[in-house]
CSV table of C-alpha atoms and ligand atoms in Angstrom, one decimal:
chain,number,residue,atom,x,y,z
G,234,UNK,CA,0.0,0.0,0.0
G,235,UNK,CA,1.4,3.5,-0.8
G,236,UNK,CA,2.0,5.7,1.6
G,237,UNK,CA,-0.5,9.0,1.6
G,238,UNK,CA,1.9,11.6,1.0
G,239,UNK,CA,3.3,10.2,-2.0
G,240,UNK,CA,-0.1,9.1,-3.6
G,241,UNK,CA,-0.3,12.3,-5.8
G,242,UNK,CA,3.2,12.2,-6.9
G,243,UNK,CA,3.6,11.8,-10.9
G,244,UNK,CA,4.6,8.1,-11.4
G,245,UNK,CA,7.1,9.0,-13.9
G,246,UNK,CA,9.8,12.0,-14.6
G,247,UNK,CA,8.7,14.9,-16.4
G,248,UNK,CA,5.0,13.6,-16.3
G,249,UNK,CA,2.1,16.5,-15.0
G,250,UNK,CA,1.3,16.4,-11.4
G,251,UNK,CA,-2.0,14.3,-10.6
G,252,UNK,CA,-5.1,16.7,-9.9
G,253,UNK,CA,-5.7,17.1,-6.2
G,254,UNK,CA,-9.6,18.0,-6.8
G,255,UNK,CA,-11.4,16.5,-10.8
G,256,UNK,CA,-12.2,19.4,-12.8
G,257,UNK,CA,-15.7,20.2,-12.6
G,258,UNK,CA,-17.5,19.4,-15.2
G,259,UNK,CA,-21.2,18.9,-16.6
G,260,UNK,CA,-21.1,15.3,-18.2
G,261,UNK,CA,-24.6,14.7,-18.3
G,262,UNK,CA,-23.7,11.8,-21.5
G,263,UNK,CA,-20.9,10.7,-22.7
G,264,UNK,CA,-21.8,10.3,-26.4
G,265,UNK,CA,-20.1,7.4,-28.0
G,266,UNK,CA,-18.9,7.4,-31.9
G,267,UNK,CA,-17.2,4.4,-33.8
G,268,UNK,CA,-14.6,6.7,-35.4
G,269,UNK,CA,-14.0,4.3,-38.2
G,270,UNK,CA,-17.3,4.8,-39.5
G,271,UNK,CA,-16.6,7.7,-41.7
G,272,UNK,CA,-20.4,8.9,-41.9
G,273,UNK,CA,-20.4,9.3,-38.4
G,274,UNK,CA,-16.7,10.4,-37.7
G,275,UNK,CA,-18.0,13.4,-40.1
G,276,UNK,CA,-21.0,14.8,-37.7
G,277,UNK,CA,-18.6,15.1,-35.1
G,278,UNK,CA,-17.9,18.7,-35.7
G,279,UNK,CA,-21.4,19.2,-35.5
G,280,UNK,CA,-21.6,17.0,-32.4
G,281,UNK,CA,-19.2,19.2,-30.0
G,282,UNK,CA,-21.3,21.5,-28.2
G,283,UNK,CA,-24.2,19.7,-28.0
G,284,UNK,CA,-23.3,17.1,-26.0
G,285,UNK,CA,-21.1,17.1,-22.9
G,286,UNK,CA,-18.3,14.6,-23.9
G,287,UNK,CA,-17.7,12.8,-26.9
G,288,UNK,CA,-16.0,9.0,-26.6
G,289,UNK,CA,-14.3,7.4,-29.7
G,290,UNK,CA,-14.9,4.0,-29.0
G,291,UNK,CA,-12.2,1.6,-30.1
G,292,UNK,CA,-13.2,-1.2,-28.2
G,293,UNK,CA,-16.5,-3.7,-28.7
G,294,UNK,CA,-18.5,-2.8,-31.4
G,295,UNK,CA,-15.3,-2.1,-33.9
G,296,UNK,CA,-14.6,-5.1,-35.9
G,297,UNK,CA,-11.2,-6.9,-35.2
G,298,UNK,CA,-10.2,-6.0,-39.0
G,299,UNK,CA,-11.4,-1.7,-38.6
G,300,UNK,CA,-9.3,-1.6,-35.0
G,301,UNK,CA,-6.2,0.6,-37.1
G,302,UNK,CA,-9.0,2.6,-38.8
G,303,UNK,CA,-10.8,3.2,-35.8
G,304,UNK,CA,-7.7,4.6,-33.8
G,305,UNK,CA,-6.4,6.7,-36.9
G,306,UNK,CA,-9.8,8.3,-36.9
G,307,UNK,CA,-9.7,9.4,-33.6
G,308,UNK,CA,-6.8,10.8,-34.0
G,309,UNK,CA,-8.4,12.7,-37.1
G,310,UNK,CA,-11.7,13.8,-35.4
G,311,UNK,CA,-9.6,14.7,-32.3
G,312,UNK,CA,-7.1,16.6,-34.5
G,313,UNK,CA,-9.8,18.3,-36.5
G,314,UNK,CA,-11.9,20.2,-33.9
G,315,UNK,CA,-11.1,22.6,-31.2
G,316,UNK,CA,-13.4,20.4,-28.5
G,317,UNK,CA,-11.9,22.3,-25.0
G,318,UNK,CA,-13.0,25.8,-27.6
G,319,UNK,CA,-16.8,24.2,-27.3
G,320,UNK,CA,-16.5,22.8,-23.6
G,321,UNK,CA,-16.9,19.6,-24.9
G,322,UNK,CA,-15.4,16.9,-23.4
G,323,UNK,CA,-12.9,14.7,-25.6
G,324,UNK,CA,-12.4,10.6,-24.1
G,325,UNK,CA,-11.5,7.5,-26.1
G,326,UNK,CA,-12.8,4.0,-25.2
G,327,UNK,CA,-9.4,2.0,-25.7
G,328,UNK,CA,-9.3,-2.0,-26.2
G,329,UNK,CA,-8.8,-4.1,-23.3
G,330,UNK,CA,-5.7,-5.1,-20.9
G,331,UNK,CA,-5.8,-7.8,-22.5
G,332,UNK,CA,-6.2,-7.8,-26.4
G,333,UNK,CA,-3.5,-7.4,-28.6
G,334,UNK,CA,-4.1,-3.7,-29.7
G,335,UNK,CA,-4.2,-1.6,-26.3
G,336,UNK,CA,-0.4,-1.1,-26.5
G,337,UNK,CA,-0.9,0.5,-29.9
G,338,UNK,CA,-3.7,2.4,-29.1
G,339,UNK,CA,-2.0,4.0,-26.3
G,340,UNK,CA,1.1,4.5,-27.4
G,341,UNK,CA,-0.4,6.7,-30.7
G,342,UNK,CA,-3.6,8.5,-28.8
G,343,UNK,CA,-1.0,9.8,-26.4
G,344,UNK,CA,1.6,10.6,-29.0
G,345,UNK,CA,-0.6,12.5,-31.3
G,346,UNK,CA,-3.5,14.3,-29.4
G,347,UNK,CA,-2.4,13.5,-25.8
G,348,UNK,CA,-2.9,17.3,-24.9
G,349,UNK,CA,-6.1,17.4,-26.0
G,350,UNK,CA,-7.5,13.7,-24.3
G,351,UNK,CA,-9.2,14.3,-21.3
G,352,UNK,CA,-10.4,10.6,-20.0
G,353,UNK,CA,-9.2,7.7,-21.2
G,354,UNK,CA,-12.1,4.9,-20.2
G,355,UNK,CA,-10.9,1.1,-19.7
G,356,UNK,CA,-13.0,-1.4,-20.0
G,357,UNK,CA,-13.4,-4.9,-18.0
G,358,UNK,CA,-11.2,-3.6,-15.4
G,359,UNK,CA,-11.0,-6.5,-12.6
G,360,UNK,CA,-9.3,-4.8,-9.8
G,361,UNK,CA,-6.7,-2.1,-8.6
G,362,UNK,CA,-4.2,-3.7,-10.2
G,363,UNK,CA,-5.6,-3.1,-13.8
G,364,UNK,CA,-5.6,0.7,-13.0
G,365,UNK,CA,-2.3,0.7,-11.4
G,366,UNK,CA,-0.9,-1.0,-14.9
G,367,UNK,CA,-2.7,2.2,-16.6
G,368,UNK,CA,-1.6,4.9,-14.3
G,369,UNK,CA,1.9,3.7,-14.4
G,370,UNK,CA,2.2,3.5,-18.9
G,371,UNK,CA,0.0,6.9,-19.1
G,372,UNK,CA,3.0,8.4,-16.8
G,373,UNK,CA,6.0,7.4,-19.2
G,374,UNK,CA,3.7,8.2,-22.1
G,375,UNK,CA,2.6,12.2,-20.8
G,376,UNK,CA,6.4,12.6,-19.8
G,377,UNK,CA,7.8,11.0,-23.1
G,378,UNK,CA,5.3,13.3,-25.3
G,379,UNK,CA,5.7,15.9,-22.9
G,380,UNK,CA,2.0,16.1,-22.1
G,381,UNK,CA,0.8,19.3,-19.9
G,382,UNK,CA,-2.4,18.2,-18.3
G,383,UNK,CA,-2.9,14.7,-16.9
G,384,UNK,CA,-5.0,12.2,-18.8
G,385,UNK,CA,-8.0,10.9,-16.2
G,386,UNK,CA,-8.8,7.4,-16.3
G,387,UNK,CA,-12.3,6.3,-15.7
G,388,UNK,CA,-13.3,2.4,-15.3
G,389,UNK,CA,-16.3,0.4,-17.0
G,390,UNK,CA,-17.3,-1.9,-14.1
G,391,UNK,CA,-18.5,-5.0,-16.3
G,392,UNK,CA,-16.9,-8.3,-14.5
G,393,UNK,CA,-18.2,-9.7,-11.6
G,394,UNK,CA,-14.4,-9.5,-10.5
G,395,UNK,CA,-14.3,-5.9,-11.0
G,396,UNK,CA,-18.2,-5.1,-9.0
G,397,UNK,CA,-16.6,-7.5,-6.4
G,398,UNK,CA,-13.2,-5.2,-6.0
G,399,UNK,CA,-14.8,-1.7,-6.7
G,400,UNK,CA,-14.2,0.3,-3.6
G,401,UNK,CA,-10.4,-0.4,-4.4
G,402,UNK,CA,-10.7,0.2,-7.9
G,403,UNK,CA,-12.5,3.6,-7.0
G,404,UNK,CA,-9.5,5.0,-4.7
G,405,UNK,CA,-6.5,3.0,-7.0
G,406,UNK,CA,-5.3,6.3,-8.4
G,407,UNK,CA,-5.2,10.2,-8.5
G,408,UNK,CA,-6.2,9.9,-11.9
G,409,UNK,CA,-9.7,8.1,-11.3
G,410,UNK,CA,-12.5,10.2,-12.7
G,411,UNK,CA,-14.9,7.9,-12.5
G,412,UNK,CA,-16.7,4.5,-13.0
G,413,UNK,CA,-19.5,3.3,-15.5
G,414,UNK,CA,-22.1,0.0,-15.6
G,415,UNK,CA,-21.1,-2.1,-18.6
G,416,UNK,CA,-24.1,-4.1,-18.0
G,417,UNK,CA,-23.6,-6.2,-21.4
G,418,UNK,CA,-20.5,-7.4,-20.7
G,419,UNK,CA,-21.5,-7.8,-17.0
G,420,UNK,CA,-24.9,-9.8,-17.5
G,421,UNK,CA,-22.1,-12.5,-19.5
G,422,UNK,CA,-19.6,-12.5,-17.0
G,423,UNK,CA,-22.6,-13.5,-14.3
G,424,UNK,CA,-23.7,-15.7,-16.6
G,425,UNK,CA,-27.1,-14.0,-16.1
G,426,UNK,CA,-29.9,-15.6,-19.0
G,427,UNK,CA,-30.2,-12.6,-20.6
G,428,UNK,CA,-29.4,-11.1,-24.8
G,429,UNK,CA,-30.1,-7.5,-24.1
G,430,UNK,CA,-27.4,-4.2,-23.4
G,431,UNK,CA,-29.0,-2.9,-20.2
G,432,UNK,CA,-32.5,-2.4,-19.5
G,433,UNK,CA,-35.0,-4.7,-17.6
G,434,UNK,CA,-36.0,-8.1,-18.3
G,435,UNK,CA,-39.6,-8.8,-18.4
G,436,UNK,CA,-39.2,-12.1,-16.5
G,437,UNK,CA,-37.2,-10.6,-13.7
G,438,UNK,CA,-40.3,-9.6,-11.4
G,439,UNK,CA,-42.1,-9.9,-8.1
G,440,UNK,CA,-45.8,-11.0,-7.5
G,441,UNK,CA,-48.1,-10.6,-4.8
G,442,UNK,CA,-49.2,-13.4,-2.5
G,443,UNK,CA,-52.4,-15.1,-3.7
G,444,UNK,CA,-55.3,-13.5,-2.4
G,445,UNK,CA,-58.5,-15.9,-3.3
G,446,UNK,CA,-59.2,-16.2,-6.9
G,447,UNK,CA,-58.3,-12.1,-7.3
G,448,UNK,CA,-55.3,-11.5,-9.9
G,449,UNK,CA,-51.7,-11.8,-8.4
G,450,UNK,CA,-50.7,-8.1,-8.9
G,451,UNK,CA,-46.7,-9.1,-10.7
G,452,UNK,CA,-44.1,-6.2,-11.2
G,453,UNK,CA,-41.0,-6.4,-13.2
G,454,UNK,CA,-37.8,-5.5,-11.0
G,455,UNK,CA,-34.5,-3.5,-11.9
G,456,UNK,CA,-31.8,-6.1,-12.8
G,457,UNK,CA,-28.9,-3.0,-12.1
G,458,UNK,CA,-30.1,-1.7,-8.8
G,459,UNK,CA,-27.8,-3.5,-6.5
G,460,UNK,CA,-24.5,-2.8,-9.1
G,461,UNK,CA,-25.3,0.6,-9.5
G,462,UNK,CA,-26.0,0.8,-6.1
G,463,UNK,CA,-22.8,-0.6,-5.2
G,464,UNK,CA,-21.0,1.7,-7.7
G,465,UNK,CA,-22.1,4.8,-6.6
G,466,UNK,CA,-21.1,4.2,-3.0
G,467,UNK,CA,-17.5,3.7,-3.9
G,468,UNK,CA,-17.3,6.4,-6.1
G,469,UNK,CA,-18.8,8.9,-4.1
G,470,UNK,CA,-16.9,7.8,-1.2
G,471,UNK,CA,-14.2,8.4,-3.1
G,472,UNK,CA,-15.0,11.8,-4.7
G,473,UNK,CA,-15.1,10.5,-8.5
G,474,UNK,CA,-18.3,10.3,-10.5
G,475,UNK,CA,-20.6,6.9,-11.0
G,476,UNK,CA,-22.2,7.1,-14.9
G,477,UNK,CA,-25.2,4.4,-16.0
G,478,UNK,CA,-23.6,3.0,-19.3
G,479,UNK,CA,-25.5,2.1,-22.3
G,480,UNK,CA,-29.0,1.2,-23.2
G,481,UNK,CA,-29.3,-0.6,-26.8
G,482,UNK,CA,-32.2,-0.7,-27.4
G,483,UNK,CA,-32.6,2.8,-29.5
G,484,UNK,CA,-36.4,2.1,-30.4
G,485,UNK,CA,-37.2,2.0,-27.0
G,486,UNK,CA,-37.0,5.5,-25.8
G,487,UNK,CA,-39.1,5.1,-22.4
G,488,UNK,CA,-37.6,2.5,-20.8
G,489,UNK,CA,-34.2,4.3,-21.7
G,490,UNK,CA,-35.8,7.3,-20.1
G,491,UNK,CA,-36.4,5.0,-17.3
G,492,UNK,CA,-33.5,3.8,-16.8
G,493,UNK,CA,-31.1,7.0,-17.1
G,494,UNK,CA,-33.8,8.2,-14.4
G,495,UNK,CA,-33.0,5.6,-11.6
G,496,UNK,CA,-29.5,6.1,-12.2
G,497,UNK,CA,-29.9,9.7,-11.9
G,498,UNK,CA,-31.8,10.2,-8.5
G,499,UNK,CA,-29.2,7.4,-7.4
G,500,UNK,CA,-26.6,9.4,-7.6
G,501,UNK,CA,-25.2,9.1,-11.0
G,502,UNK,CA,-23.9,12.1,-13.1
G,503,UNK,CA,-24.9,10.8,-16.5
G,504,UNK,CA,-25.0,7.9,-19.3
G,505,UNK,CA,-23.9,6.6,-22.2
G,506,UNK,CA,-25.7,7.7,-25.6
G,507,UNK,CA,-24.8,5.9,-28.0
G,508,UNK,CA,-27.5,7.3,-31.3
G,509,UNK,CA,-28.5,11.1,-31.2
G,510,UNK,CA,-32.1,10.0,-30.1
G,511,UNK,CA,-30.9,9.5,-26.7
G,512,UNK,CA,-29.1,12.8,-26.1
G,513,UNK,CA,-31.9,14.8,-25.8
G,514,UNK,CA,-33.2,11.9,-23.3
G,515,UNK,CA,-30.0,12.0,-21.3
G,516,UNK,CA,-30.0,16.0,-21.2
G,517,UNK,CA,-33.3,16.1,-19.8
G,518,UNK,CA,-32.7,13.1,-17.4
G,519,UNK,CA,-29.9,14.1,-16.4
G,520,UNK,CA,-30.6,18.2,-15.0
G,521,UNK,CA,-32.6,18.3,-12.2
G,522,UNK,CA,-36.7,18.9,-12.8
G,523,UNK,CA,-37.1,22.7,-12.3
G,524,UNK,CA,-39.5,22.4,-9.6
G,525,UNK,CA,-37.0,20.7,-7.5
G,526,UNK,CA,-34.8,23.2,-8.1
G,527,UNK,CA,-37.5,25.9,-6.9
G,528,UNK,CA,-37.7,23.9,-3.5
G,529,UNK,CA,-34.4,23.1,-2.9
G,530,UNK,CA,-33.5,26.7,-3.6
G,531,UNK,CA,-36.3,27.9,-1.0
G,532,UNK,CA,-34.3,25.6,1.5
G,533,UNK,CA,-31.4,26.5,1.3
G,534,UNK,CA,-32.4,30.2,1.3
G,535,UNK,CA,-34.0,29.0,4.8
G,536,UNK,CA,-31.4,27.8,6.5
G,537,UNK,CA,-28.5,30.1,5.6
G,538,UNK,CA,-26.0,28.5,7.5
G,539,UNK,CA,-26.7,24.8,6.6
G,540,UNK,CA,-28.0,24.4,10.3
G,541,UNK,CA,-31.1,24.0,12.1
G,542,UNK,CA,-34.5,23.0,11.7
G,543,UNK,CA,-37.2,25.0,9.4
G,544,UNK,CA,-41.1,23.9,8.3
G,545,UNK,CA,-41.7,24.4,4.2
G,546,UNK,CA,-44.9,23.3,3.4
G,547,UNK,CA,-45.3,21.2,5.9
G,548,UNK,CA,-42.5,19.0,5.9
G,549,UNK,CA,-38.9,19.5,8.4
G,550,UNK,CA,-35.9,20.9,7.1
G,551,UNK,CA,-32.4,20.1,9.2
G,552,UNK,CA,-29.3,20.3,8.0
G,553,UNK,CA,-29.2,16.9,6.0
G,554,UNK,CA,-32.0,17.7,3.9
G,555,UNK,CA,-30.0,21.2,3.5
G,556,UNK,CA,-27.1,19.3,2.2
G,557,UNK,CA,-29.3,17.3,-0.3
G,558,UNK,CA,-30.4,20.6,-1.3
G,559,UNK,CA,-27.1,22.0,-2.0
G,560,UNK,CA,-26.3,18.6,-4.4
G,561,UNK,CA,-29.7,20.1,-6.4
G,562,UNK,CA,-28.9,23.3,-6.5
G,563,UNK,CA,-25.2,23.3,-7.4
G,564,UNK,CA,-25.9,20.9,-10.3
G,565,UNK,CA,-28.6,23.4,-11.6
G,566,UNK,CA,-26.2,25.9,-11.7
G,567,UNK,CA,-23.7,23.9,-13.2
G,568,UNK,CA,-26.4,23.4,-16.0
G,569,UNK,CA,-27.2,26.8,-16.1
G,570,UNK,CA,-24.1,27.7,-17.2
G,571,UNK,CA,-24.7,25.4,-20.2
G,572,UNK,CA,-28.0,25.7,-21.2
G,573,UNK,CA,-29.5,29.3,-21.2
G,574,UNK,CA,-32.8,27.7,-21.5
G,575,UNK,CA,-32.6,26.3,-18.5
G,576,UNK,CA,-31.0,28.9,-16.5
G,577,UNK,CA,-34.1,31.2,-17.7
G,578,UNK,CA,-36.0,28.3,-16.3
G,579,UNK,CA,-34.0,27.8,-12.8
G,580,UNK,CA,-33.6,31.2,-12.5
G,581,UNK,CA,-31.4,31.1,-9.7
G,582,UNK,CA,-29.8,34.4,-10.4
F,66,LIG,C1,-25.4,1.3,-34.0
F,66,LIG,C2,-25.0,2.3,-35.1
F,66,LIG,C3,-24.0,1.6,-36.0
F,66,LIG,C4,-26.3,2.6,-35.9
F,66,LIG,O1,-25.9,3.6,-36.9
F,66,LIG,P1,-26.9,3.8,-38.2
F,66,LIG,O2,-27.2,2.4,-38.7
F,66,LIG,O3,-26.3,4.8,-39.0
F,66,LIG,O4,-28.2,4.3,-37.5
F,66,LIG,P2,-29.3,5.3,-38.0
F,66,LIG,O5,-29.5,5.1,-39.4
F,66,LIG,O6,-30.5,5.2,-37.1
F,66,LIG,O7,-28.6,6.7,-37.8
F,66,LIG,C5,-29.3,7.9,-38.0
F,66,LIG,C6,-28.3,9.0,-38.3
F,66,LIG,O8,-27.5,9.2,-37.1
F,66,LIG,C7,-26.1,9.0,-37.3
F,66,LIG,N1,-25.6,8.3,-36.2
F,66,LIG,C8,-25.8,7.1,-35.8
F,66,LIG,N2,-25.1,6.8,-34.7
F,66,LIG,C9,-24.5,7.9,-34.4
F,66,LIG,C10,-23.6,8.3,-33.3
F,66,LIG,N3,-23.3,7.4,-32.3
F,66,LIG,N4,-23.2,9.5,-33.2
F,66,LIG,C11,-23.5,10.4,-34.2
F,66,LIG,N5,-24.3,10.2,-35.3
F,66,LIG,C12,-24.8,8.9,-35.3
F,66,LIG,C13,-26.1,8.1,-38.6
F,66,LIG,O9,-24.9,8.3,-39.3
F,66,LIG,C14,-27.3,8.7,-39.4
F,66,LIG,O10,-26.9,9.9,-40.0
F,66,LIG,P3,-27.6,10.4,-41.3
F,66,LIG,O11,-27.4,9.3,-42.3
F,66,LIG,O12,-26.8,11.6,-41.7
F,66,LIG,O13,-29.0,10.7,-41.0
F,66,LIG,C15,-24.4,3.6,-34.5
F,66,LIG,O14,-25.4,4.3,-33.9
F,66,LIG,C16,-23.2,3.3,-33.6
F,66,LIG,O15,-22.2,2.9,-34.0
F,66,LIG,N6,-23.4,3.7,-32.3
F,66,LIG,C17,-22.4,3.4,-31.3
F,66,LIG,C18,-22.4,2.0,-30.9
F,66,LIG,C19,-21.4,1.7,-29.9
F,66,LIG,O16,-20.4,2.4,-29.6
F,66,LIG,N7,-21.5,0.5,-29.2
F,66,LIG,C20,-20.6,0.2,-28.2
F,66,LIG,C21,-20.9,0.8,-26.8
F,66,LIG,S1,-22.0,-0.2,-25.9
F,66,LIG,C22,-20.9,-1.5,-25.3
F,66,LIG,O17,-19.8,-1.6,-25.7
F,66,LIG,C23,-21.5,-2.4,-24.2
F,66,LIG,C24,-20.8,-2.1,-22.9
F,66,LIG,O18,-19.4,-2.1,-22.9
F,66,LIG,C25,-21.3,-3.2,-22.0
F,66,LIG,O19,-20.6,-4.2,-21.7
F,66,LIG,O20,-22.4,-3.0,-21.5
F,67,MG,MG1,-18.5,-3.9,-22.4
């Protein structure tokens, strides 16, 4: 185990200094393209400042044979727009520890645009050690290429091995901004019965004891509850952000909806879109509902000092509620800084 005081030193010579605090930043989706898909590469322009990160994905869903393309048009996109200009966010997905093109992935992402990479995300990360490896080759990488701002790492949880180390993969690093749900490649690796990329599962319910001949009232349950339950506690323990990943099934915008929703008044900070029908979903999910705003403004104007006890409408105020409050209200202004829609709307001056 490291010792504290040498936790935030750079792990190699002439590499940046880890950030004490993240940056603060509205990532309401992270907003995945395959950049070898030229059609898409080319609405990325269009993309940047209107959505709050954009990811090129070289990882699963880029065929074994497009992996080279995929990594040189990253390098294009991220070379061909001015994303920090936009307050866009710019992350690559790269390929896993253990396939045979993460070393070349790094090793160019980090040589050509490493100044301009803010997150790199890894997926099927198993434990500490995986981050460590990471931290460590991003180091000799930023110092060879002389890279000014350090690259964040953020971790898909996706491996029953990874949800069952997460509170060490949470605090492995300096450079952890965050974790996602993979819950595709996490359903296989449970070996739960199950074809679908997040979601529920119709069969996965609850029904009420019989009650004559009367119709057993039957719900269905939330498959991700416990994992993103799980996630968000060692994140936020941790001070880095827990995202819901993706939801694949694009025709099906309400359960999407529903989903991103959960996740949200959980405690997460955003999603995954991957097709521009779900980034208007994830922007409205994702900002808290005005009204909320309204009340949580009303309490903290009440209680000044974060201490006490006050009666709004009826219902007691103390300094807990106060500090769920705060969450509310400094999101909304971090949203109103975005959106001038909204801020009309939140008007929190
Ligand atoms: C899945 C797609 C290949 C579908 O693309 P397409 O067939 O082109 O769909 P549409 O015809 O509906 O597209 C309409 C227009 O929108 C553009 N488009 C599509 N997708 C994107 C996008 N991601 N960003 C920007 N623009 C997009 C199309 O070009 C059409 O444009 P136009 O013709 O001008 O109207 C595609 O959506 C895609 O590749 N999406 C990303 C898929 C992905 O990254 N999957 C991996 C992440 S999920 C995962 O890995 C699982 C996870 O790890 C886990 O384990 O859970
Ligand atoms: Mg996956």
């Amino acid at each position: 185990m490291k010792l504290p005081r040498r936790f935030f030193q750079p792990l190699a010579t002439g590499a940046p200094a880890p950030f004490r605090d993240l940056p603060v930043k509205l990532e309401r989706m992270i907003h995945f393209v395959p950049p070898h898909n030229d059609k898409v590469r080319a609405r990325v322009p269009e993309l940047a400042g209107t959505v709050d990160v954009v990811l090129g994905n070289l990882e699963d869903a880029v065929p074994a044979d497009q992996k080279e393309a995929a990594r040189k048009g990253f390098v294009a996109m991220a070379q061909a727009t001015d994303f920090a200009a936009t307050g866009t966010g710019l992350w690559t997905r790269i390929n896993a520890l253990n396939s045979p093109w993460i070393l070349d992935d790094l090793f160019t992402i980090v040589a050509e645009v490493g100044d301009k990479l803010d997150v790199v995300m890894v997926p099927k990360v198993e434990g500490p050690w995986d981050i460590h490896y990471i931290d460590q080759l991003l180091a000799q990488l930023e110092a060879r290429h002389g890279v000014k701002k350090p690259i964040l790492v953020h971790a898909i949880l996706e491996t029953a091995e990874g949800v069952a180390n997460v509170d060490a993969i949470a605090c492995a690093s300096p450079r952890m901004h965050g974790m996602s749900l993979g819950p595709a490649d996490l359903a296989a690796s449970r070996g739960m019965k199950t074809t679908r990329v997040g979601g529920g599962h119709p069969d996965y319910r609850v029904i009420a004891d019989p009650a004559g001949d009367a119709p057993r009232a039957s719900a269905q349950q939330d498959l991700w509850h416990y994992t993103i339950a799980r996630m968000v506690d060692a994140c936020m323990a941790n001070g880095i952000k827990a995202f819901y990943g993706p939801f694949g099934d694009f025709s099906d915008l309400a359960a999407c909806e529903v989903q991103f929703r959960n996740a949200f008044l959980m405690g997460c900070a955003g999603a995954w879109t991957l097709h521009p029908s779900q980034v208007a979903l994830a922007k409205k999910v994702f900002a808290p509902d005005p009204a909320e705003v309204a009340f949580a403004a009303r309490i903290v104007a009440a209680m000044p000092d974060g201490t006490g006890a006050v009666m709004l409408d009826g219902k007691m105020q103390d300094d807990a509620t106060w500090k769920q409050a705060k969450v509310i209200v400094d999101l909304a202004k971090l949203v109103a800084a975005k959106d001038p829609d909204l801020a009309k709307v939140y008007d929190l001056g």
